[in-house]
Structures are given as structure tokens and as C-alpha cells.
Short mmCIF file of C-alpha atoms in Angstrom, two decimals:
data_model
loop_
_atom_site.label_atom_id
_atom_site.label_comp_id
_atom_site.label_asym_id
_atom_site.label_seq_id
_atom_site.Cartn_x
_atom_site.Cartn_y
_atom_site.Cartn_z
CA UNK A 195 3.54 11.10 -0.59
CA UNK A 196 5.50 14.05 -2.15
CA UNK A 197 4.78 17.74 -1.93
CA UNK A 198 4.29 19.42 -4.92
CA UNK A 199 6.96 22.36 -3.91
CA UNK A 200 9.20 20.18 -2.23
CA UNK A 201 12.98 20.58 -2.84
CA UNK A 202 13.86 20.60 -6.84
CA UNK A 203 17.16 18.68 -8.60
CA UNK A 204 20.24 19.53 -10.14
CA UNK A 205 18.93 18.66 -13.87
CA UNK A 206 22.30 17.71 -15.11
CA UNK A 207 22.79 15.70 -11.96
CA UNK A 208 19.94 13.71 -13.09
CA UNK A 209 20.99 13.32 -16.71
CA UNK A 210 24.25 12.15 -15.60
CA UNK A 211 23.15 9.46 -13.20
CA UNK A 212 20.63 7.99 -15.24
CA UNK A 213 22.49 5.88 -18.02
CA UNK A 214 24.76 4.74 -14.72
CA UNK A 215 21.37 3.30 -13.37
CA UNK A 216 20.12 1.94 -16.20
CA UNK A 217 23.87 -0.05 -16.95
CA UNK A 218 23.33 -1.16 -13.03
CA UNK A 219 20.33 -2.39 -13.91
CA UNK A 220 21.17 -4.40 -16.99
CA UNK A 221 24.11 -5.98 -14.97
CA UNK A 222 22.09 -6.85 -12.29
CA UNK A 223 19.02 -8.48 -13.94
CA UNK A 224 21.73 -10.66 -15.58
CA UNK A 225 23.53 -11.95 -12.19
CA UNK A 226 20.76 -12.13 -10.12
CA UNK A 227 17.86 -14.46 -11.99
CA UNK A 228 14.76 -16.30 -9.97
CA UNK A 229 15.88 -19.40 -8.09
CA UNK A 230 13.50 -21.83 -9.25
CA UNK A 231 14.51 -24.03 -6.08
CA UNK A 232 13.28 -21.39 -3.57
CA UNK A 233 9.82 -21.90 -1.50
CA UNK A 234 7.31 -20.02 -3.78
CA UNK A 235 4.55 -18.08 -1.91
CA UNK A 236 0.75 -17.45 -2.55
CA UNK A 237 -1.70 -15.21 -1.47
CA UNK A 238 -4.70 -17.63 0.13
CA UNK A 239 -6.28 -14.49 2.28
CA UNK A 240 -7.68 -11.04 1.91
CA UNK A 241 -9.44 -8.94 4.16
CA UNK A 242 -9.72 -5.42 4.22
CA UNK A 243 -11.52 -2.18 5.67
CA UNK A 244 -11.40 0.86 3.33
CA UNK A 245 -13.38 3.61 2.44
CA UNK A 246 -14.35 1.51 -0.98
CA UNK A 247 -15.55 -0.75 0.86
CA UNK A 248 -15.84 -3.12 3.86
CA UNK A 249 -15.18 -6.85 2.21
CA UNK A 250 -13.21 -7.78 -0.29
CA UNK A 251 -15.67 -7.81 -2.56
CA UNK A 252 -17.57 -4.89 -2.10
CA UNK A 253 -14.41 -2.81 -2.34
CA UNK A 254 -13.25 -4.48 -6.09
CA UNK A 255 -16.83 -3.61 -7.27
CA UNK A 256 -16.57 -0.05 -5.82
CA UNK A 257 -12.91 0.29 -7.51
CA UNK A 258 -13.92 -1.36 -10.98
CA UNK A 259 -16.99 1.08 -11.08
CA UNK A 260 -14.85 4.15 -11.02
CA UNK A 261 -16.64 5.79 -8.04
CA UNK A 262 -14.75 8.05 -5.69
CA UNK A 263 -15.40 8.33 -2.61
CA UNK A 264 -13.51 10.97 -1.24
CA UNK A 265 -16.19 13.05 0.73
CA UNK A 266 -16.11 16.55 2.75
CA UNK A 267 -14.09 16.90 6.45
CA UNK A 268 -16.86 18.25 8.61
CA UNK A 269 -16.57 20.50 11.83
CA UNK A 270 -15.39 23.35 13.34
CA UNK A 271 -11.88 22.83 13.48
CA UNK A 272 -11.49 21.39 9.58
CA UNK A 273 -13.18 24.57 8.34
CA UNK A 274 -9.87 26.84 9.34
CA UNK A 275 -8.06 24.52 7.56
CA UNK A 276 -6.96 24.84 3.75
CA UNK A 277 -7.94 20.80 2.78
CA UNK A 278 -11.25 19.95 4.01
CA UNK A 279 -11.21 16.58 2.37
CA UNK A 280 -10.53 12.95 3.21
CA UNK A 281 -11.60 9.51 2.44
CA UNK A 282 -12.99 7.77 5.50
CA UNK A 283 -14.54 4.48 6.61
CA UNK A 284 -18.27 4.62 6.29
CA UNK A 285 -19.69 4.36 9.95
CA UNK A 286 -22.49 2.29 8.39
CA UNK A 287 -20.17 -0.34 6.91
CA UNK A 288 -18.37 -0.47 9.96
CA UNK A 289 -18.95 0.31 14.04
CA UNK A 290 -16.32 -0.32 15.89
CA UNK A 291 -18.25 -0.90 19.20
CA UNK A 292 -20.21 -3.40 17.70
CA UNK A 293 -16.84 -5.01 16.24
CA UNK A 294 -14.82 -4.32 19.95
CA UNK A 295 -16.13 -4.42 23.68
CA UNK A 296 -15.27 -1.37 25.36
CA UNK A 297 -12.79 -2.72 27.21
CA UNK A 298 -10.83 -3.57 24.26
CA UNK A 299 -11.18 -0.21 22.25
CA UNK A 300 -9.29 1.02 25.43
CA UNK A 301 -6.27 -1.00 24.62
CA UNK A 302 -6.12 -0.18 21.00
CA UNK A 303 -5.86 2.20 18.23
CA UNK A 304 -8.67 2.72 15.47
CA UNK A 305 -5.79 1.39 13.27
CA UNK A 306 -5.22 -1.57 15.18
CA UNK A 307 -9.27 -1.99 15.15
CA UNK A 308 -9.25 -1.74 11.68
CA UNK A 309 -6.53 -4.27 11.21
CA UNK A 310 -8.07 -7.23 13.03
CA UNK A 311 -11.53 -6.36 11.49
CA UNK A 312 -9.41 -6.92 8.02
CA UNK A 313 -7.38 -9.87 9.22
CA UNK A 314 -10.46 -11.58 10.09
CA UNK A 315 -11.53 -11.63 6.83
CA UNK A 316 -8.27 -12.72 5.53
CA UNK A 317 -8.05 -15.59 7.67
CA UNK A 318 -11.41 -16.89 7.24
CA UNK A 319 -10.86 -16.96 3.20
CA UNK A 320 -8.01 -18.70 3.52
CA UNK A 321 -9.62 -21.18 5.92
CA UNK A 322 -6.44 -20.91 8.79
CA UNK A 323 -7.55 -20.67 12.00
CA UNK A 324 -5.13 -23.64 13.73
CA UNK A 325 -5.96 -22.48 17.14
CA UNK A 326 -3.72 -22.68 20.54
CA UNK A 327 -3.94 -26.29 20.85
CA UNK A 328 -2.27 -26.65 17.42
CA UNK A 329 1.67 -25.77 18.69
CA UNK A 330 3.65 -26.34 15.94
CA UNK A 331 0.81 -24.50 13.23
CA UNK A 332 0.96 -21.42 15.48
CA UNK A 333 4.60 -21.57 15.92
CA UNK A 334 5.08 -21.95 11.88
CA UNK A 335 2.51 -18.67 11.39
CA UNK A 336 3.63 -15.30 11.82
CA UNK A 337 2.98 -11.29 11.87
CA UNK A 338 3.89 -8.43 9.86
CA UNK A 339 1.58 -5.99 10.06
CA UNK A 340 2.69 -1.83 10.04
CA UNK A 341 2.05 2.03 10.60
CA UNK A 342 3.16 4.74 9.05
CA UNK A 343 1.30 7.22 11.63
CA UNK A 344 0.34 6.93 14.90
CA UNK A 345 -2.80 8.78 16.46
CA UNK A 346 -1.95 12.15 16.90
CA UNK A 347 -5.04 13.12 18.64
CA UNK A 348 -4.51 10.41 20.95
CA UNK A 349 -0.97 12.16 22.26
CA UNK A 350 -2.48 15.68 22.12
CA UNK A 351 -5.84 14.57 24.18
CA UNK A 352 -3.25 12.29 26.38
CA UNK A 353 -1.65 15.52 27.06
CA UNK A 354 -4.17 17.53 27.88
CA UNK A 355 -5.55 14.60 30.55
CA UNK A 356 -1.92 14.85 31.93
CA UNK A 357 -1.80 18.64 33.05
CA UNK A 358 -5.19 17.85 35.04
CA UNK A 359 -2.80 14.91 36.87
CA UNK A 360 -0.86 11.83 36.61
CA UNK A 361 -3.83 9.61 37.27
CA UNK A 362 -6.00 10.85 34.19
CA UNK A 363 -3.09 9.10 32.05
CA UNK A 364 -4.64 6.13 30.35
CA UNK A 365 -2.65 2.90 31.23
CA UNK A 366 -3.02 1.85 28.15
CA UNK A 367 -1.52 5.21 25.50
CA UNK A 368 1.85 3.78 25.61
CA UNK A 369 -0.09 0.49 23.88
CA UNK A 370 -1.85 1.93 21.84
CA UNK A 371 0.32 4.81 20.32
CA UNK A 372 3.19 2.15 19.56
CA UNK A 373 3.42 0.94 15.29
CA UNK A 374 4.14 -2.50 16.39
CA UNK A 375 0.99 -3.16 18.09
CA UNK A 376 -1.18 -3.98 15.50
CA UNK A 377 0.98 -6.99 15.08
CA UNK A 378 0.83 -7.47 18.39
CA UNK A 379 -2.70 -7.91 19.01
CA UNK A 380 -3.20 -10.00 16.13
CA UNK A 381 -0.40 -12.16 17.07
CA UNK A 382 -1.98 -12.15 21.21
CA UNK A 383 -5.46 -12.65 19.44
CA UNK A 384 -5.02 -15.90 17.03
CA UNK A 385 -1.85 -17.30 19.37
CA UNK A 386 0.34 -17.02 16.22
CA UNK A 387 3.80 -17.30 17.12
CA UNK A 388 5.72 -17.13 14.18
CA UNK A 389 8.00 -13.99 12.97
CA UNK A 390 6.41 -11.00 15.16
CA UNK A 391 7.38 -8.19 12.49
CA UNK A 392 6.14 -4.59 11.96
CA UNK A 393 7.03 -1.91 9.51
CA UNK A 394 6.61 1.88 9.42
CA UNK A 395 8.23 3.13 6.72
CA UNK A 396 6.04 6.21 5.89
CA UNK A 397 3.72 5.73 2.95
CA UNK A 398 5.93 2.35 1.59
CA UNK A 399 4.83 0.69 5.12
CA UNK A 400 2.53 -1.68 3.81
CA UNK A 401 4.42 -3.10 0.99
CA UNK A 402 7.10 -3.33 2.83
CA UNK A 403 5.22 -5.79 5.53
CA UNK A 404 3.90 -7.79 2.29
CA UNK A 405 7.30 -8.11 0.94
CA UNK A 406 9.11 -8.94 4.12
CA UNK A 407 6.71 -11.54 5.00
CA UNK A 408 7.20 -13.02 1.36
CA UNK A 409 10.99 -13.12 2.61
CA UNK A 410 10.64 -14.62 6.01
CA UNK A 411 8.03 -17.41 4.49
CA UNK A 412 10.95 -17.25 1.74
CA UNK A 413 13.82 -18.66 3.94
CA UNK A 414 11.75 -20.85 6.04
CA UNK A 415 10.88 -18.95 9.32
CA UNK A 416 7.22 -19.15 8.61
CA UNK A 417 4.99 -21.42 6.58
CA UNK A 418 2.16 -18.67 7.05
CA UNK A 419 2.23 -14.95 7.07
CA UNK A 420 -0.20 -12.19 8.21
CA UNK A 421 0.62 -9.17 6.63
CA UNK A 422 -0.47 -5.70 5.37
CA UNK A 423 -0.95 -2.46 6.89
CA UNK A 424 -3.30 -0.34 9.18
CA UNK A 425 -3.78 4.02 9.03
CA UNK A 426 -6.13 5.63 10.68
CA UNK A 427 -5.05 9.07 11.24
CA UNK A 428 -7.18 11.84 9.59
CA UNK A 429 -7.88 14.14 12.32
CA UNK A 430 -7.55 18.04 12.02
CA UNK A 431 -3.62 18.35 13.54
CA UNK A 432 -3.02 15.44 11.00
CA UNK A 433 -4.27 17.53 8.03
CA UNK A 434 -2.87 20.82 9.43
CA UNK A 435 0.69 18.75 9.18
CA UNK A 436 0.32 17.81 5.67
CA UNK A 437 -0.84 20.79 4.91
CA UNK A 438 2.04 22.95 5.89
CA UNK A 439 4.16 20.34 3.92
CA UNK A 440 1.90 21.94 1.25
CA UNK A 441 1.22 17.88 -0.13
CA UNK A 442 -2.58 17.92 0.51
CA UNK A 443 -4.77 18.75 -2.61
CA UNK A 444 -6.82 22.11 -1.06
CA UNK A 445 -8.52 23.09 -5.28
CA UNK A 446 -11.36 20.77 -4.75
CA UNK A 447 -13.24 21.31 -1.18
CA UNK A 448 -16.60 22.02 -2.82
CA UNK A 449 -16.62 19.14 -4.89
CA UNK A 450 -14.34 16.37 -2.66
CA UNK A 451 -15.03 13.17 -5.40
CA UNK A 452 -12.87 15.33 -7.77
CA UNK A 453 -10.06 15.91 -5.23
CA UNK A 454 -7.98 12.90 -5.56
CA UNK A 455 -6.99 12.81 -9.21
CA UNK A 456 -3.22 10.99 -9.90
CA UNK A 457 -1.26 11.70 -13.44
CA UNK A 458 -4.01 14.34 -14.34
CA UNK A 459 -2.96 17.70 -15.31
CA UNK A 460 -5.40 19.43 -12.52
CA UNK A 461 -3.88 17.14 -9.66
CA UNK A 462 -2.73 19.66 -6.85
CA UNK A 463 -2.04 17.32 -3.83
CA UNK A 464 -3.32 14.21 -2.15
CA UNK A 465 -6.24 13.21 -0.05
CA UNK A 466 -5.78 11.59 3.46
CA UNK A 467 -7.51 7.86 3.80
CA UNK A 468 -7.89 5.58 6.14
CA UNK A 469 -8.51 1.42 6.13
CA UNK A 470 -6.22 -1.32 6.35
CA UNK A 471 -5.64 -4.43 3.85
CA UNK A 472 -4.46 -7.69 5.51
CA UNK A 473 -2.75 -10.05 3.33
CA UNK A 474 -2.93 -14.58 4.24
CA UNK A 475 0.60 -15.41 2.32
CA UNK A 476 1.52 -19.19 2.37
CA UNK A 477 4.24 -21.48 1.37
CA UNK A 478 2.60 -23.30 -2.13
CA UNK A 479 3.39 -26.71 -0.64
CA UNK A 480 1.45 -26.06 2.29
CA UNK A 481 -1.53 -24.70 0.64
CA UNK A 482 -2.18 -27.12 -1.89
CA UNK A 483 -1.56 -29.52 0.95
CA UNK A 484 -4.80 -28.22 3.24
CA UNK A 485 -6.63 -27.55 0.07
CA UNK A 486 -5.87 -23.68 0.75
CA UNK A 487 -7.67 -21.38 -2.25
CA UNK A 488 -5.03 -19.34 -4.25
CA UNK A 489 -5.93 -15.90 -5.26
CA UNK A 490 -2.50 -15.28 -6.41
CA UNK A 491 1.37 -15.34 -5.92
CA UNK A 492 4.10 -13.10 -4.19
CA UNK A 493 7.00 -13.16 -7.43
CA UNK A 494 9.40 -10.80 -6.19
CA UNK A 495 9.81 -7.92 -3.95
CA UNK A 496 12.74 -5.00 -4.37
CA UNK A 497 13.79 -1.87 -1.79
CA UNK A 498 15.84 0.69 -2.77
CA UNK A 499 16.46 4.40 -1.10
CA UNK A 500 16.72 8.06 -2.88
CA UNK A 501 19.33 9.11 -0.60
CA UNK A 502 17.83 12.78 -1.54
CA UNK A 503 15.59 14.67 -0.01
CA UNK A 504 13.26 14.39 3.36
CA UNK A 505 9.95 14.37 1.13
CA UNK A 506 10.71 14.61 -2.55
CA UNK A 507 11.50 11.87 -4.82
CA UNK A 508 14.92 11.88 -7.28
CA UNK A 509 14.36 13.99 -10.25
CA UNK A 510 15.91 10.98 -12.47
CA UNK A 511 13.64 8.78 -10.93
CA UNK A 512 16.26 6.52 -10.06
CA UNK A 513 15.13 5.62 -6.62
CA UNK A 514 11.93 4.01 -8.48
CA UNK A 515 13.97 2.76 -10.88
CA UNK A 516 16.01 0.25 -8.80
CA UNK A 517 12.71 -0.34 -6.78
CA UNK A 518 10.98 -1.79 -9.89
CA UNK A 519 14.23 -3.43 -11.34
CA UNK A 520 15.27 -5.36 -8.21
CA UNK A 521 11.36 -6.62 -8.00
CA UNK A 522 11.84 -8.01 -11.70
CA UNK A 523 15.41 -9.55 -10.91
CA UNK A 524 14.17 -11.39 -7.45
CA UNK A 525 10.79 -12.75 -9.41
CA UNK A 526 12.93 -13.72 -12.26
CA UNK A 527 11.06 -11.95 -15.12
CA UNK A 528 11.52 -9.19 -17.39
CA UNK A 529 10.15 -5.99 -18.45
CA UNK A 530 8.06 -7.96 -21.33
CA UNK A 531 6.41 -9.89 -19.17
CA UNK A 532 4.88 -7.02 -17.06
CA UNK A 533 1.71 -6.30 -18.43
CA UNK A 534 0.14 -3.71 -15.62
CA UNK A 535 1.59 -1.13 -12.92
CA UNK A 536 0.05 -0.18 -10.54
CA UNK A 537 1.12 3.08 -9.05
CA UNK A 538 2.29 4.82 -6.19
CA UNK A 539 0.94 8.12 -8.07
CA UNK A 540 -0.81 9.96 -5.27
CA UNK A 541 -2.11 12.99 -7.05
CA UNK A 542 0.83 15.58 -6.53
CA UNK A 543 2.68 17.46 -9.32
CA UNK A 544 6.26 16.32 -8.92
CA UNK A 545 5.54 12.52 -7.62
CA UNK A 546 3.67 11.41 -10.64
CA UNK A 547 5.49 12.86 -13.10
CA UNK A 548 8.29 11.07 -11.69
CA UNK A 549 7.50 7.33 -11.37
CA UNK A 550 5.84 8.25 -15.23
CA UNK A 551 9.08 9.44 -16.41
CA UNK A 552 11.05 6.25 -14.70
CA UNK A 553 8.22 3.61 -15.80
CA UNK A 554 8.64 5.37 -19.15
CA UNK A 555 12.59 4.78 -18.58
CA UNK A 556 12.42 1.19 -17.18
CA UNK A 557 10.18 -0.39 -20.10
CA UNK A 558 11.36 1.63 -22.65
CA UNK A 559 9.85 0.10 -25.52
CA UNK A 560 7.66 -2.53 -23.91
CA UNK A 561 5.43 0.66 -22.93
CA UNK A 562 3.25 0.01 -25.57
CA UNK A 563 1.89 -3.00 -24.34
CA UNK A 564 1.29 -2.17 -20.45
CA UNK A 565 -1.01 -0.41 -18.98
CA UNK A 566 -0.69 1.85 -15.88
CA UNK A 567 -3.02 3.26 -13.21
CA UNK A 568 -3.65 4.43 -9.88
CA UNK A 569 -6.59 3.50 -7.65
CA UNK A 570 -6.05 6.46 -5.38
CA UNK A 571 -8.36 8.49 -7.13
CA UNK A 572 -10.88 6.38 -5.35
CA UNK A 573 -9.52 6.21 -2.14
CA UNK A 574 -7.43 8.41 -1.59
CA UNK A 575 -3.98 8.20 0.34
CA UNK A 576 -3.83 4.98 3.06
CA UNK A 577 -0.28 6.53 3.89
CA UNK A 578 0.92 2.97 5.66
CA UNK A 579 -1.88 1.17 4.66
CA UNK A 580 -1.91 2.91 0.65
CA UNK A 581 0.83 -0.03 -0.41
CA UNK A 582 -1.06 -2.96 0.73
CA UNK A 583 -4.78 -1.99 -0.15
CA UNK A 584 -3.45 -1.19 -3.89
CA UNK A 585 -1.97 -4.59 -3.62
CA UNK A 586 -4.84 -6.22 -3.10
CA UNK A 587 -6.45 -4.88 -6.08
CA UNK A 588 -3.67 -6.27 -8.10
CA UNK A 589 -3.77 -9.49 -7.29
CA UNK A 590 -7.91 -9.22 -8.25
CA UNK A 591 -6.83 -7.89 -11.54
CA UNK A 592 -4.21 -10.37 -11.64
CA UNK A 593 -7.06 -13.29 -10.78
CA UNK A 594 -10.02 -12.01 -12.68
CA UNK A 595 -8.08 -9.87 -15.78
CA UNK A 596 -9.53 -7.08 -15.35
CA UNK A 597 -7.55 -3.41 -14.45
CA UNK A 598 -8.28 -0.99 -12.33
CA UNK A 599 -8.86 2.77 -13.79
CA UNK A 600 -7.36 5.79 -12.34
CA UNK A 601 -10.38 8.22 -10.96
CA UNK A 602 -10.75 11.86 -12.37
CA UNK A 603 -8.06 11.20 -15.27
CA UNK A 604 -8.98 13.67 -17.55
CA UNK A 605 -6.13 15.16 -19.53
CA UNK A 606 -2.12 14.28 -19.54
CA UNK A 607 0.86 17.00 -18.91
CA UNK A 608 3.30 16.67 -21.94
CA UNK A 609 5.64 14.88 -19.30
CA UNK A 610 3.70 12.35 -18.58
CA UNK A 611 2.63 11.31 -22.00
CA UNK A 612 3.51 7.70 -23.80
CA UNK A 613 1.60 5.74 -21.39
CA UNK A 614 -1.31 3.40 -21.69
CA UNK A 615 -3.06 5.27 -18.03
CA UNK A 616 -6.27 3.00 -17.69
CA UNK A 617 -8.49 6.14 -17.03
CA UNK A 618 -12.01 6.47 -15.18
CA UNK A 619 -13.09 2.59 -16.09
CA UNK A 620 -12.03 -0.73 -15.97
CA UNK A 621 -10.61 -2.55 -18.89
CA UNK A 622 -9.80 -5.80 -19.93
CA UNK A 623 -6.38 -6.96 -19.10
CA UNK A 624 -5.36 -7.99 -22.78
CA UNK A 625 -1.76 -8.88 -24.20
CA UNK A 626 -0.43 -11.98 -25.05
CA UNK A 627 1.60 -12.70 -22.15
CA UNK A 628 1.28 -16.51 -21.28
CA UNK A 629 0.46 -15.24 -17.29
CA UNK A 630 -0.98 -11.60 -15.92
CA UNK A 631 2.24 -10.78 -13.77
CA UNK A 632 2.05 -7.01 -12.10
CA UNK A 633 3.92 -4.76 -10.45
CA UNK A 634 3.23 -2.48 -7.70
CA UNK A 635 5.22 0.58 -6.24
CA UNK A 636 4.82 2.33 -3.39
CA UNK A 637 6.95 5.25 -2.21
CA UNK A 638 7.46 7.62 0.95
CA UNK A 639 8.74 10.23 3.03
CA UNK A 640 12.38 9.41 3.63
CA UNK A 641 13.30 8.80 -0.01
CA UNK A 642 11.79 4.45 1.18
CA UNK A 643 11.08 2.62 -1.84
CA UNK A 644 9.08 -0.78 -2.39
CA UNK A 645 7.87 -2.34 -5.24
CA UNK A 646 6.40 -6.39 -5.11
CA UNK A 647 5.96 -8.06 -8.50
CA UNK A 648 2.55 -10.28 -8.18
CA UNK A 649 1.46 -13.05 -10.57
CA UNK A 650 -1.95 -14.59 -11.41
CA UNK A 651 -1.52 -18.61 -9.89
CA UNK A 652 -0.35 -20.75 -12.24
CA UNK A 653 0.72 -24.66 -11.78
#
């Protein structure tokens, strides 16, 4: 989530770090190898609400057709504005008053909505639904769901109710404006009352919640995790803030399904989206125990910060680079057996050319057998919710071998050159690595890094 004039780097700064980084890498794949001993940890639920689609899947058929579906920002107020385009939930796919009484839609966010719509899913294809009267499965299944955002229009109409008196102050804003309540809810919902976790770490929030629930199912506080990411936040002072950051793509408001367009040489910005992506993650025992499907496992999950700037990635790409690195170290594989990344790459100048140059960097000359892509194009930016949707669609390619393309790829700057980008069309996942292991990065304001390495299943 990086905008394209954000603050630029000492070049000889960057030069200098970089072999430092790389040695620190080298030194720390070798000391810190998989412990095959650990709990390992599957994926046996997915649910999700995006603007690809409302189901699972519905929104893998949407992303392996190559369809964007970034549309036009209509009224009054978008029209002043220099973006006027966004990727939203279809209203047909999805009414939330059909989904919600009234009663409840007053205690809750459209993000929360959105999230509990998704986690439905999730825990109905993994078949967990232990109910209150089953203490110790409840106790053993926990929450970690996050924000990035919160509803701005909600604090601004709030506001306005307040300086026509006290009592026009919903009881419920407090509630509903806070990052940890989708969690909450959830967790009140299902009687779950495991690890009660939320993240909002800007546009890394919902890898983050993946890879912390890995952890906590990791060292034995939960046999069964929750997790993902919720973002609903595209409203007019939302786009206006972006905008002034100068990080929203504003070239393409005639013809929005061409807006969103990462590593391409015409990319000018990102497009806001909205959606959430819940995540069912389980300790294997316990899965294969209840007869649990597996769409996939967690391998390894790494965090690093830039240390840089407020909104701009590293120039060396070094804050990447340890993200990726320390996901290959935890899951205990290498650079050869990485056959697919899938990218933060939003669509701005200086963020994709970045994570290119350190993917370039990091797999030096394993690059020619790995393919990279981005399925923002489709969907634009989730923000918190970006990280765990595009995780989702890795561990489908993972399961059914097929990659993702990046939408609207067209042509490749000169700096991003020497990758395989998986452009406009889904390919076969091909290579002659013994398992289809991924990674995935996702990156935000704050100089917050994630990056989760997922596997196909495999005995």
C-alpha cells in the first residue's frame, strides 16, 4: 500500500545494506531449520465475501477467468474526487439485511458483517460447529480475526448526530468502530473460547491474523483457529485520504476494469476493495481425527519491519527480504522448493518494483523456475483483508495446480524484468518439485511485513 511519490532512498545506502542482508539470511536459514517435532497445521475452512465473488468457489472461478471487477464510484460526492474507482461487494451476491436482523446491524460494522458471513462458510466446510454444550471443544478453538481501517463514515456521521445532542449518540459506535470486534462477535456468536486475538497492522493485517493463529495452534493454545481479515471502508473521506497520499490509481476512471493493474508499466496507484476471507486452521492430529477435509497446510510464517519510512517500502527491498526468508527458515524449505509467489504488488510504481527487485534478489537463480503474480488486478486492494483473501487463492492453486494471473499485465518496466509474471490467465502450475509449496507477502503502511509459506497437503 505504497504511494508512488512517497519518500525516495539513499541509493548507496541500499547497495551497502544489501549483501549484509543477504549474509543474514544465509546464516539464518542455516541455524534455524523446520522442527519436524512441532504440531503441523492445516487449512480445513474457507469462507469468504469479495467483490470476485461470494463463495469460495465462485470467487476461484472469477480469479482463474481473468475478469476484473473493479467498477465506477457513483455519486455526488465521488465525482469531486480524483479516483472514482473501487472494487465493491455486489449487493446482489450479498444483502446484509437479509444476512443480519436490524437489531444486529446496529451493533456492528459492515466489516464485522462481512466477516461472519465469511466465517460461516469456513466453518461449515470444515464441518466444526462443537456448540456451547461442548466445553472443552470451545475452550480449545480460538479467534484471530483483524482491521486495518475502521469506518470512517461511521465517526464523521457519529459526529454530526453528536452536535444535535448527547442522546443521538448510538450506544453501540464505540462497538462497532473498535478492530477487535470482529473477533469478538465471532467469538460471542459460535461460544469459541480459545485465543481471542485481533490484528491491524495496515494492509499486512490479514496475514498477520493467519500467521499468528498458525503460532498459537503452533504452541498448543488452540487446537482450532478462526482467522483472516475483514475491510470495508470505501466511502468518499476514505478515498479523499488515499488520495492525498497520492497511492490511489486516478488514469483509469472511464474505464475502472483497467484501473488495478500490478507490475505493469501503466500502473499509477491502487484501487480500494472491500470483502473479508476467513481462514478454519487445525492441528493435523485433530483433523484427521474428526475426518476434517484438508485444503492445505500453514508451513511457515515470517515478520520483519523496514524501520524506514511512514508509507514507502526500503529501496533495497530488504524489509521483504527478511519477510520471505524468515517464512522459508520457520517452514523448513528453501528457495528451490518455492515454485509460486504470490504478491503483495498493489499496482503502484515504487511498491512493485520493489518486492520484484527483492524476489529477483532472494531466488536469485531459482527465478527461472517460479512463477509470480498478483490477483489484485481483479480485486483490487482489501487493505486488512488484501493478505488473507490472496491467501486463500494460494492454497486453491496450491490444491488444484493451477496459478492465478495478474489482471491488465500488459508490458514490463526494465526493472522489473527476469520474472516468470503469470499474466491475464491462469496457467498450469508445472515444475518438478515433489509438493506445490507457495509463498505469500503482504506489506503496509508502517514499514509491517508478513509473508506465510503454504503447502499443498501431503501425508
Amino acid at each position: 500500500m505504497m504511494g508512488p511519490n512517497a519518500h525516495s532512498y539513499c541509493l548507496l545506502r541500499a547497495r551497502k545494506s544489501l549483501p549484509y542482508v543477504l549474509r543474514t539470511i544465509h546464516q539464518s536459514h542455516s541455524k534455524h531449520t523446520r522442527d519436524s517435532g512441532r504440531r503441523r497445521v492445516v487449512v480445513t475452512g474457507l469462507g469468504v465475501v469479495s467483490p470476485v465473488g461470494c463463495n469460495v468457489e465462485a470467487a476461484w472461478q472469477t480469479i482463474l477467468s481473468g475478469q476484473s471487477k473493479v467498477g465506477r464510484l457513483v455519486g455526488e460526492t465521488y465525482d469531486k474526487l480524483p479516483c472514482r474507482v473501487a472494487a465493491t461487494i455486489d449487493t446482489n451476491d450479498i444483502d446484509l439485511e437479509k444476512c443480519f436482523s436490524k437489531t444486529e446491524l446496529k451493533t456492528m460494522a459492515r466489516a464485522t458483517a462481512f466477516a461472519l458471513i465469511a466465517a460461516k462458510e469456513a466453518l461449515s466446510r470444515a464441518s466444526w460447529m462443537p456448540g456451547v454444550e461442548d466445553e472443552t471443544a470451545c475452550q480449545r478453538t480460538g479467534v484471530a480475526i483483524g482491521m486495518g481501517m475502521v469506518d470512517l463514515m461511521d465517526i464523521c456521521e457519529t459526529n454530526e448526530a453528536l452536535k444535535k445532542g448527547y442522546n443521538r449518540v448510538s450506544p453501540f459506535f464505540v462497538p462497532r468502530i473498535l478492530p477487535n470486534m470482529p473477533a469478538g462477535q465471532l467469538s460471542i456468536r459460535y461460544g469459541f473460547r480459545g485465543p481471542n486475538h485481533a490484528v491491524s497492522t495496515a494492509c499486512a493485517t490479514g496475514a498477520h491474523a493467519i500467521g499468528d493463529a498458525f503460532r498459537f495452534i503452533q504452541h498448543g493454545d488452540a487446537d482450532v483457529m478462526v482467522c483472516g481479515g475483514a475491510e470495508a471502508c470505501i466511502s468518499p473521506l476514505g478515498i479523499a485520504g488515499f488520495c492525498r497520499l497520492r497511492a490511489l490509481s486516478t488514469a483509469f476512471n472511464d474505464e475502472p476494469t483497467a484501473s488495478s493493474r500490478p507490475f505493469d508499466e501503466r500502473r499509477d496507484g491502487f484501487v480500494m476493495g472491500e470483502g473479508s476471507a476467513i481462514f478454519v486452521l487445525e492441528e493435523l492430529q485433530h483433523a484427521l481425527r474428526r475426518g476434517a477435509p484438508i485444503y492445505g497446510e500453514i508451513l511457515g510464517y515470517g515478520l520483519s519491519g523496514d524501520a524506514s519510512h511512514l508509507t514507502a517500502p526500503r529501496e533495497d527491498g530488504t524489509g521483504a527480504l527478511l519477510a520471505m526468508q524468515r517464512a522459508l527458515a520457520d517452514g523448513g524449505v528453501t528457495v528451490a522448493d518455492i515454485g509460486y509467489v504470490n504478491a503483495h504488488a498493489t499496482s503502484t510504481p515504487i511498491g512493485d518494483a520493489i518486492e520484484a527487485r527483492a524476489i529477483r534478489t532472494l531466488f536469485g537463480e531459482h527465478t527461472r523456475s517460479l512463477a509470480v503474480s498478483s490477483t489484485k488486478g481483479a480485486h483490487g486492494h482489501l487493505l486488512g483483508a488484501a493478505g488473507n483473501l490472496e491467501a486463500l487463492f494460494v492454497v486453491m492453486a496450491c490444491r488444484h495446480g493451477l496459478l492465478p494471473p495478474t489482471v491488465n499485465l500488459q508490458n514490463v518496466t526494465d526493472d522489473m524484468a527476469g520474472l516468470h509474471y503469470v499474466a491475464n490467465s491462469s496457467e498450469p502450475w508445472e515444475g518438478k518439485h515433489r509438493r506445490r509449496v507457495a509463498l505469500k507477502n503482504s506489506f503496509g503502511f508502517g514499514g509491517t511485513n508478513a509473508c506465510l509459506c503454504i503447502g499443498e497437503y501431503s501425508e
